[in-house]
C-alpha cells in the first residue's frame, strides 16, 4: 500500500496493522508511552489487533473508552478524558492515540491539544469518513450548546495510520457516510475523480477502487490544507455542503448520520449554485444519480424526519464558522472542481434551495 510524507505530515495507508510499529518507532524519541482513546464498538473490533502490533515498541499507560456516537462529542467527555490522562500519569511525552471514527478523533485531538497545553497525538481512523476526511488536516473539536464543532483547535497529529482492512467490519450506512465526503472531493476539486465515481458506482466497494478513492481523497485534502492550515482562505471550500449539513444535523439533535446530513447539504448547495446561474442542471443530475445508486439520502424525509423547517435551517446556519460580520457565506460551485465562497446570497434564494430537500 502507501506511505508518504504528505505536506500535512506522515500519512500511512495500509491494509493491516502489521507494520504500525514502524510508525511509532519514528516518533519513539517522544518517550515510547501511549494513552488510547476509543469507543466501545472499536474496542471490541480492533483494539486487540492494534495492541498486538505495537506491544514491542510502546508502553500503554492507560485507555479511556467513550460511548459511540455524536452525543459523546461534548465538554463532559473531554473532562473525563482529562481525568483519565491525569490518573494515568500522562505527560508531554505521552502520545494520545485516537483509535476510532471521526467522533473519537475529534475528541481525542481536542483533549490532546489542550491537556498540559498540548501533548502529542496520532490518528488511527477506523471509518471511511475518518480516513478520507476528519483524521487528516489537524481539525479537532466538540459540539457546544447544540451547535456542531463550535469549540475546537487546529492541532496536527504526529501521524495518521489508515488501515483499510478495518472497513471490512464497517456497517453499510457508515461506509456510505464516508462516500458522501469522497463525492465532495470530486465536486470541489477533481472532475476526473467525480467521473470515476460515476463510471464505477456499481463496484465502489471493490478493494482496488476503495484504495484509490481513499488515496485520492487524502491527496486532495492534503493539497488544500497545506495551502491554508487555519482555514482563513482556500480551505473553506472543504466545507462544501457542510454549512447546510451541520445546521440540519444539529436541528435533528444529531440523530441523523453526519455524512448523510452533509449529503443533503450538498444537494442544497448544488441547487443554490444552479439558482445563481453558476452551474447547469447536468451537474446536479449526476450527483443525484450517484446518491440514488449508492443509497445516500437526497431528502430529509429519507432519513425519517419531517418536522424541520427551511427558516430554522437558515437561522441555525448563523453559527457556522464561515460567518463574517453576521453574513452567512456559502461554498458553491462555478463548475465541477471549481468551488468558491459566495458572500452575495439572498435569504429568499437560499430558502428556495433548502426547500428542495424538504
XYZ file of N, CA and C in Angstrom, residues 2-158:
471
model
N 0.489 2.310 0.684
C 1.192 3.573 0.539
C 1.741 4.099 1.866
N 2.835 4.802 1.765
C 3.392 5.540 2.898
C 3.987 6.810 2.326
N 3.589 7.964 2.839
C 4.055 9.214 2.270
C 4.269 10.245 3.350
N 5.237 11.099 3.130
C 5.360 12.290 3.948
C 4.587 13.383 3.211
N 3.298 13.432 3.460
C 2.448 14.447 2.860
C 2.810 15.805 3.451
N 2.334 16.835 2.830
C 2.605 18.165 3.353
C 1.971 18.376 4.720
N 0.896 17.657 4.997
C 0.264 17.728 6.316
C 0.969 16.831 7.337
N 1.956 16.071 6.914
C 2.667 15.188 7.835
C 2.659 13.758 7.345
N 3.074 12.857 8.210
C 3.143 11.441 7.860
C 1.742 10.835 7.779
N 1.423 10.246 6.657
C 0.160 9.538 6.490
C 0.470 8.176 5.884
N 0.115 7.132 6.599
C 0.318 5.766 6.133
C -1.012 5.211 5.646
N -1.003 4.539 4.514
C -2.199 3.870 4.007
C -1.839 2.403 3.812
N -2.448 1.533 4.603
C -2.144 0.109 4.632
C -3.433 -0.703 4.588
N -3.301 -2.015 4.546
C -4.483 -2.866 4.634
C -4.439 -3.759 5.875
N -3.585 -3.407 6.851
C -3.492 -4.142 8.112
C -2.732 -3.281 9.124
N -2.516 -3.845 10.325
C -1.745 -3.164 11.365
C -0.316 -3.711 11.482
N 0.082 -4.582 10.558
C 1.313 -5.340 10.752
C 2.554 -4.477 10.952
N 2.623 -3.330 10.299
C 3.824 -2.509 10.463
C 3.529 -1.145 11.090
N 2.454 -1.063 11.871
C 2.189 0.199 12.557
C 3.290 0.507 13.572
N 3.977 -0.552 14.014
C 5.075 -0.328 14.960
C 6.155 0.560 14.344
N 6.310 0.506 13.016
C 7.294 1.359 12.361
C 6.925 2.831 12.481
N 5.633 3.111 12.400
C 5.176 4.489 12.551
C 5.496 5.003 13.956
N 5.257 4.160 14.958
C 5.562 4.571 16.324
C 7.064 4.688 16.560
N 7.843 3.819 15.932
C 9.293 3.901 16.113
C 9.856 5.220 15.593
N 9.193 5.789 14.584
C 9.670 7.054 14.032
C 9.462 8.215 14.996
N 8.609 8.029 16.002
C 8.414 9.104 16.986
C 8.778 8.626 18.386
N 9.586 7.566 18.482
C 9.875 6.993 19.794
C 10.670 7.951 20.678
N 11.279 8.981 20.087
C 12.009 9.960 20.881
C 11.096 10.693 21.846
N 9.769 10.606 21.601
C 8.821 11.258 22.499
C 8.701 10.527 23.837
N 9.177 9.295 23.902
C 9.153 8.606 25.182
C 8.650 7.184 25.146
N 7.928 6.811 24.102
C 7.525 5.415 23.964
C 6.327 4.986 24.773
N 5.549 5.935 25.308
C 4.336 5.565 26.027
C 3.127 6.197 25.345
N 1.992 5.482 25.412
C 0.781 5.962 24.761
C -0.403 5.870 25.715
N -1.432 6.649 25.400
C -2.723 6.561 26.079
C -3.772 6.483 24.983
N -4.619 5.453 25.030
C -5.582 5.194 23.956
C -6.952 5.767 24.293
N -7.546 6.482 23.336
C -8.947 6.890 23.417
C -9.685 6.179 22.296
N -10.746 5.470 22.645
C -11.515 4.721 21.650
C -12.973 4.686 22.095
N -13.815 3.970 21.345
C -15.204 3.796 21.791
C -15.500 2.309 21.950
N -16.657 2.005 22.501
C -16.994 0.613 22.820
C -16.990 -0.294 21.601
N -17.506 0.206 20.478
C -17.559 -0.625 19.272
C -16.164 -0.939 18.741
N -15.327 0.095 18.646
C -13.974 -0.094 18.119
C -13.138 -0.955 19.059
N -13.344 -0.793 20.342
C -12.624 -1.626 21.313
C -12.866 -3.097 21.034
N -14.097 -3.470 20.775
C -14.424 -4.874 20.519
C -13.856 -5.366 19.195
N -13.843 -4.508 18.201
C -13.477 -4.930 16.845
C -11.983 -4.868 16.549
N -11.298 -3.835 17.034
C -9.948 -3.564 16.538
C -8.860 -3.414 17.597
N -9.234 -3.294 18.852
C -8.226 -2.995 19.873
C -7.161 -4.086 19.981
N -7.582 -5.350 20.007
C -6.608 -6.426 20.201
C -5.568 -6.481 19.096
N -6.008 -6.352 17.846
C -5.042 -6.406 16.743
C -4.105 -5.213 16.777
N -4.622 -4.061 17.192
C -3.770 -2.884 17.329
C -2.731 -3.088 18.428
N -3.167 -3.550 19.603
C -2.255 -3.753 20.723
C -1.190 -4.788 20.400
N -1.585 -5.848 19.729
C -0.619 -6.880 19.350
C 0.464 -6.313 18.444
N 0.087 -5.410 17.571
C 1.021 -4.862 16.591
C 2.010 -3.871 17.191
N 1.666 -3.266 18.333
C 2.547 -2.228 18.897
C 3.174 -2.642 20.236
N 2.933 -3.886 20.665
C 3.339 -4.303 22.014
C 4.841 -4.237 22.250
N 5.649 -4.391 21.205
C 7.101 -4.408 21.377
C 7.748 -3.030 21.360
N 6.985 -1.989 21.003
C 7.621 -0.681 20.827
C 7.080 0.413 21.739
N 5.906 0.215 22.338
C 5.355 1.246 23.210
C 4.803 0.628 24.492
N 4.674 1.466 25.495
C 4.037 1.092 26.751
C 2.686 1.789 26.830
N 1.638 1.034 27.095
C 0.297 1.608 27.202
C 0.088 2.094 28.634
N 0.003 3.405 28.804
C -0.223 3.982 30.135
C -1.658 3.838 30.597
N -2.576 3.824 29.639
C -3.973 3.738 30.012
C -4.878 3.832 28.807
N -6.169 3.762 29.056
C -7.150 3.816 27.969
C -8.445 4.406 28.511
N -9.104 5.195 27.682
C -10.423 5.717 28.035
C -11.383 5.355 26.904
N -12.486 4.717 27.265
C -13.466 4.244 26.283
C -14.724 5.087 26.398
N -15.147 5.679 25.274
C -16.339 6.523 25.278
C -17.509 5.794 24.625
N -18.683 6.314 24.834
C -19.873 5.801 24.169
C -19.832 6.205 22.705
N -20.116 5.292 21.774
C -20.078 5.650 20.356
C -21.119 6.702 20.010
N -20.796 7.546 19.044
C -21.788 8.468 18.517
C -21.575 9.915 18.896
N -22.284 10.764 18.169
C -22.136 12.210 18.284
C -22.517 12.742 19.657
N -23.361 12.012 20.386
C -23.781 12.501 21.699
C -22.622 12.547 22.694
N -21.527 11.859 22.381
C -20.353 11.896 23.254
C -19.439 13.082 22.975
N -19.707 13.795 21.908
C -18.785 14.846 21.459
C -19.081 16.156 22.188
N -18.739 16.185 23.482
C -19.082 17.346 24.306
C -18.019 17.579 25.370
N -18.184 18.662 26.113
C -17.185 19.044 27.110
C -17.133 18.071 28.276
N -18.241 17.399 28.586
C -18.225 16.410 29.664
C -17.286 15.253 29.325
N -17.343 14.793 28.080
C -16.454 13.706 27.657
C -14.999 14.146 27.701
N -14.729 15.372 27.262
C -13.355 15.885 27.307
C -12.863 15.943 28.750
N -13.720 16.379 29.666
C -13.349 16.432 31.076
C -13.008 15.038 31.607
N -13.778 14.040 31.198
C -13.499 12.662 31.606
C -12.140 12.190 31.079
N -11.815 12.596 29.850
C -10.522 12.222 29.278
C -9.387 12.908 30.040
N -9.561 14.190 30.373
C -8.555 14.890 31.184
C -8.294 14.132 32.489
N -9.359 13.719 33.162
C -9.219 12.998 34.431
C -8.478 11.682 34.228
N -8.799 10.987 33.123
C -8.123 9.726 32.833
C -6.651 9.949 32.516
N -6.358 11.005 31.746
C -4.958 11.370 31.471
C -4.208 11.576 32.786
N -4.796 12.387 33.656
C -4.140 12.737 34.907
C -3.918 11.515 35.788
N -4.934 10.663 35.891
C -4.831 9.475 36.732
C -3.765 8.502 36.225
N -3.569 8.476 34.908
C -2.596 7.555 34.309
C -1.176 8.120 34.293
N -1.019 9.363 34.695
C 0.302 9.974 34.676
C 0.760 10.401 33.296
N -0.192 10.766 32.448
C 0.153 11.261 31.113
C 0.966 12.540 31.230
N 2.061 12.614 30.465
C 2.880 13.826 30.450
C 3.095 14.275 29.008
N 3.953 15.272 28.816
C 4.096 15.865 27.486
C 4.836 14.980 26.485
N 5.323 13.828 26.954
C 5.916 12.874 26.015
C 5.046 11.636 25.814
N 3.885 11.622 26.456
C 2.928 10.543 26.221
C 2.142 10.863 24.955
N 1.996 9.883 24.085
C 1.266 10.077 22.829
C -0.173 9.615 23.006
N -1.120 10.522 22.831
C -2.532 10.157 22.841
C -2.879 9.517 21.504
N -3.547 8.381 21.547
C -3.894 7.633 20.340
C -5.403 7.670 20.135
N -5.847 8.265 19.033
C -7.266 8.284 18.678
C -7.547 7.074 17.801
N -8.100 6.028 18.392
C -8.414 4.796 17.677
C -9.924 4.735 17.486
N -10.390 5.144 16.309
C -11.828 5.141 16.085
C -12.233 6.010 14.917
N -13.497 6.364 14.877
C -14.031 7.192 13.795
C -13.854 8.668 14.074
N -14.636 9.482 13.383
C -14.475 10.921 13.458
C -14.728 11.509 14.826
N -15.704 10.971 15.561
C -16.002 11.491 16.893
C -14.815 11.257 17.824
N -14.290 10.034 17.840
C -13.129 9.724 18.677
C -11.940 10.602 18.284
N -11.702 10.745 16.986
C -10.572 11.552 16.533
C -10.686 13.002 16.930
N -11.879 13.577 16.771
C -12.095 14.988 17.125
C -11.928 15.218 18.620
N -12.499 14.314 19.442
C -12.440 14.490 20.890
C -11.030 14.268 21.412
N -10.403 13.183 20.983
C -9.051 12.880 21.441
C -8.086 13.984 21.019
N -8.213 14.448 19.791
C -7.347 15.521 19.314
C -7.516 16.797 20.112
N -8.781 17.137 20.427
C -9.028 18.347 21.207
C -8.472 18.210 22.619
N -8.697 17.059 23.241
C -8.165 16.835 24.586
C -6.636 16.904 24.570
N -6.014 16.301 23.565
C -4.553 16.327 23.465
C -4.031 17.742 23.251
N -4.750 18.538 22.480
C -4.282 19.889 22.159
C -4.345 20.826 23.352
N -5.133 20.464 24.354
C -5.352 21.363 25.491
C -4.797 20.845 26.806
N -4.598 19.538 26.941
C -4.058 18.980 28.182
C -2.580 19.352 28.299
N -2.194 19.935 29.424
C -0.824 20.414 29.621
C -0.387 21.351 28.485
N -1.356 22.081 27.932
C -1.154 22.993 26.801
C -0.653 22.273 25.546
N -0.897 20.970 25.484
C -0.587 20.236 24.264
C 0.323 19.047 24.476
N -0.211 17.845 24.236
C 0.596 16.637 24.208
C 0.481 16.041 22.804
N 1.453 15.252 22.361
C 1.381 14.690 21.007
C 0.240 13.685 20.884
N -0.299 13.580 19.680
C -1.319 12.552 19.444
C -1.209 12.029 18.022
N -1.814 10.860 17.793
C -1.853 10.264 16.460
C -3.285 9.849 16.153
N -3.577 9.785 14.877
C -4.906 9.392 14.407
C -4.831 8.009 13.768
N -5.686 7.102 14.255
C -5.818 5.777 13.638
C -7.298 5.597 13.295
N -7.729 6.139 12.159
C -9.149 6.137 11.805
C -9.648 4.751 11.428
N -10.864 4.435 11.859
C -11.432 3.112 11.591
C -12.686 3.175 10.733
N -13.132 4.369 10.333
C -14.284 4.508 9.440
C -13.838 5.198 8.160
N -14.593 5.011 7.096
C -14.258 5.659 5.833
C -14.312 7.179 5.976
N -15.302 7.686 6.696
C -15.411 9.132 6.918
C -14.139 9.685 7.548
N -13.663 9.015 8.588
C -12.458 9.480 9.268
C -11.228 9.321 8.386
N -11.164 8.248 7.607
C -10.000 8.003 6.756
C -9.831 9.074 5.691
N -10.935 9.461 5.054
C -10.827 10.399 3.929
C -10.961 11.851 4.347
N -11.392 12.086 5.594
C -11.689 13.474 5.948
C -11.179 13.878 7.322
N -11.830 13.429 8.388
C -11.606 14.062 9.693
C -10.243 13.778 10.300
N -9.590 12.668 9.921
C -8.287 12.356 10.520
C -7.157 13.177 9.917
N -7.397 13.764 8.754
C -6.353 14.486 8.019
C -6.611 15.990 8.100
N -5.590 16.757 8.422
C -5.736 18.207 8.355
C -5.655 18.941 9.671
N -5.744 18.214 10.807
C -5.496 18.852 12.082
C -6.659 19.565 12.733
N -7.887 19.374 12.252
C -9.034 19.966 12.941
C -9.454 19.064 14.094
N -9.674 19.672 15.276
C -10.221 18.938 16.412
C -11.399 19.737 16.940
N -12.267 19.102 17.741
C -13.352 19.898 18.278
C -14.462 19.098 18.917
N -15.348 19.841 19.556
C -16.540 19.276 20.188
C -17.744 20.149 19.852
N -18.913 19.582 20.030
C -20.146 20.342 19.863
C -20.438 21.108 21.155
N -21.100 22.256 21.024
C -21.365 23.078 22.203
C -22.731 23.723 22.088
N -23.551 23.503 23.105
C -24.914 24.049 23.159
C -25.689 23.754 21.877
N -25.549 22.533 21.405
C -26.307 22.083 20.245
C -25.729 22.465 18.907
N -24.587 23.118 18.883
C -24.005 23.580 17.625
C -22.745 22.787 17.289
N -22.635 22.392 16.041
C -21.595 21.474 15.588
C -20.215 22.123 15.622
N -19.289 21.451 16.302
C -17.868 21.837 16.291
C -17.639 23.310 16.637
N -18.436 23.837 17.551
C -18.325 25.259 17.881
C -17.057 25.556 18.692
N -16.562 24.535 19.401
C -15.334 24.683 20.191
C -14.300 23.705 19.646
N -13.093 24.198 19.388
C -12.074 23.296 18.862
C -10.742 23.977 18.676
N -9.845 23.284 18.015
C -8.498 23.807 17.784
C -7.944 23.212 16.495
N -6.918 23.853 15.963
C -6.141 23.281 14.869
C -4.891 22.664 15.495
N -4.747 21.357 15.378
C -3.652 20.658 16.066
C -3.308 19.404 15.261
N -2.139 19.402 14.661
C -1.777 18.326 13.745
C -1.316 17.071 14.486
N -1.784 15.893 14.071
C -1.280 14.647 14.650
C 0.148 14.364 14.183
N 0.865 13.568 14.978
C 2.221 13.188 14.599
C 2.211 12.290 13.371
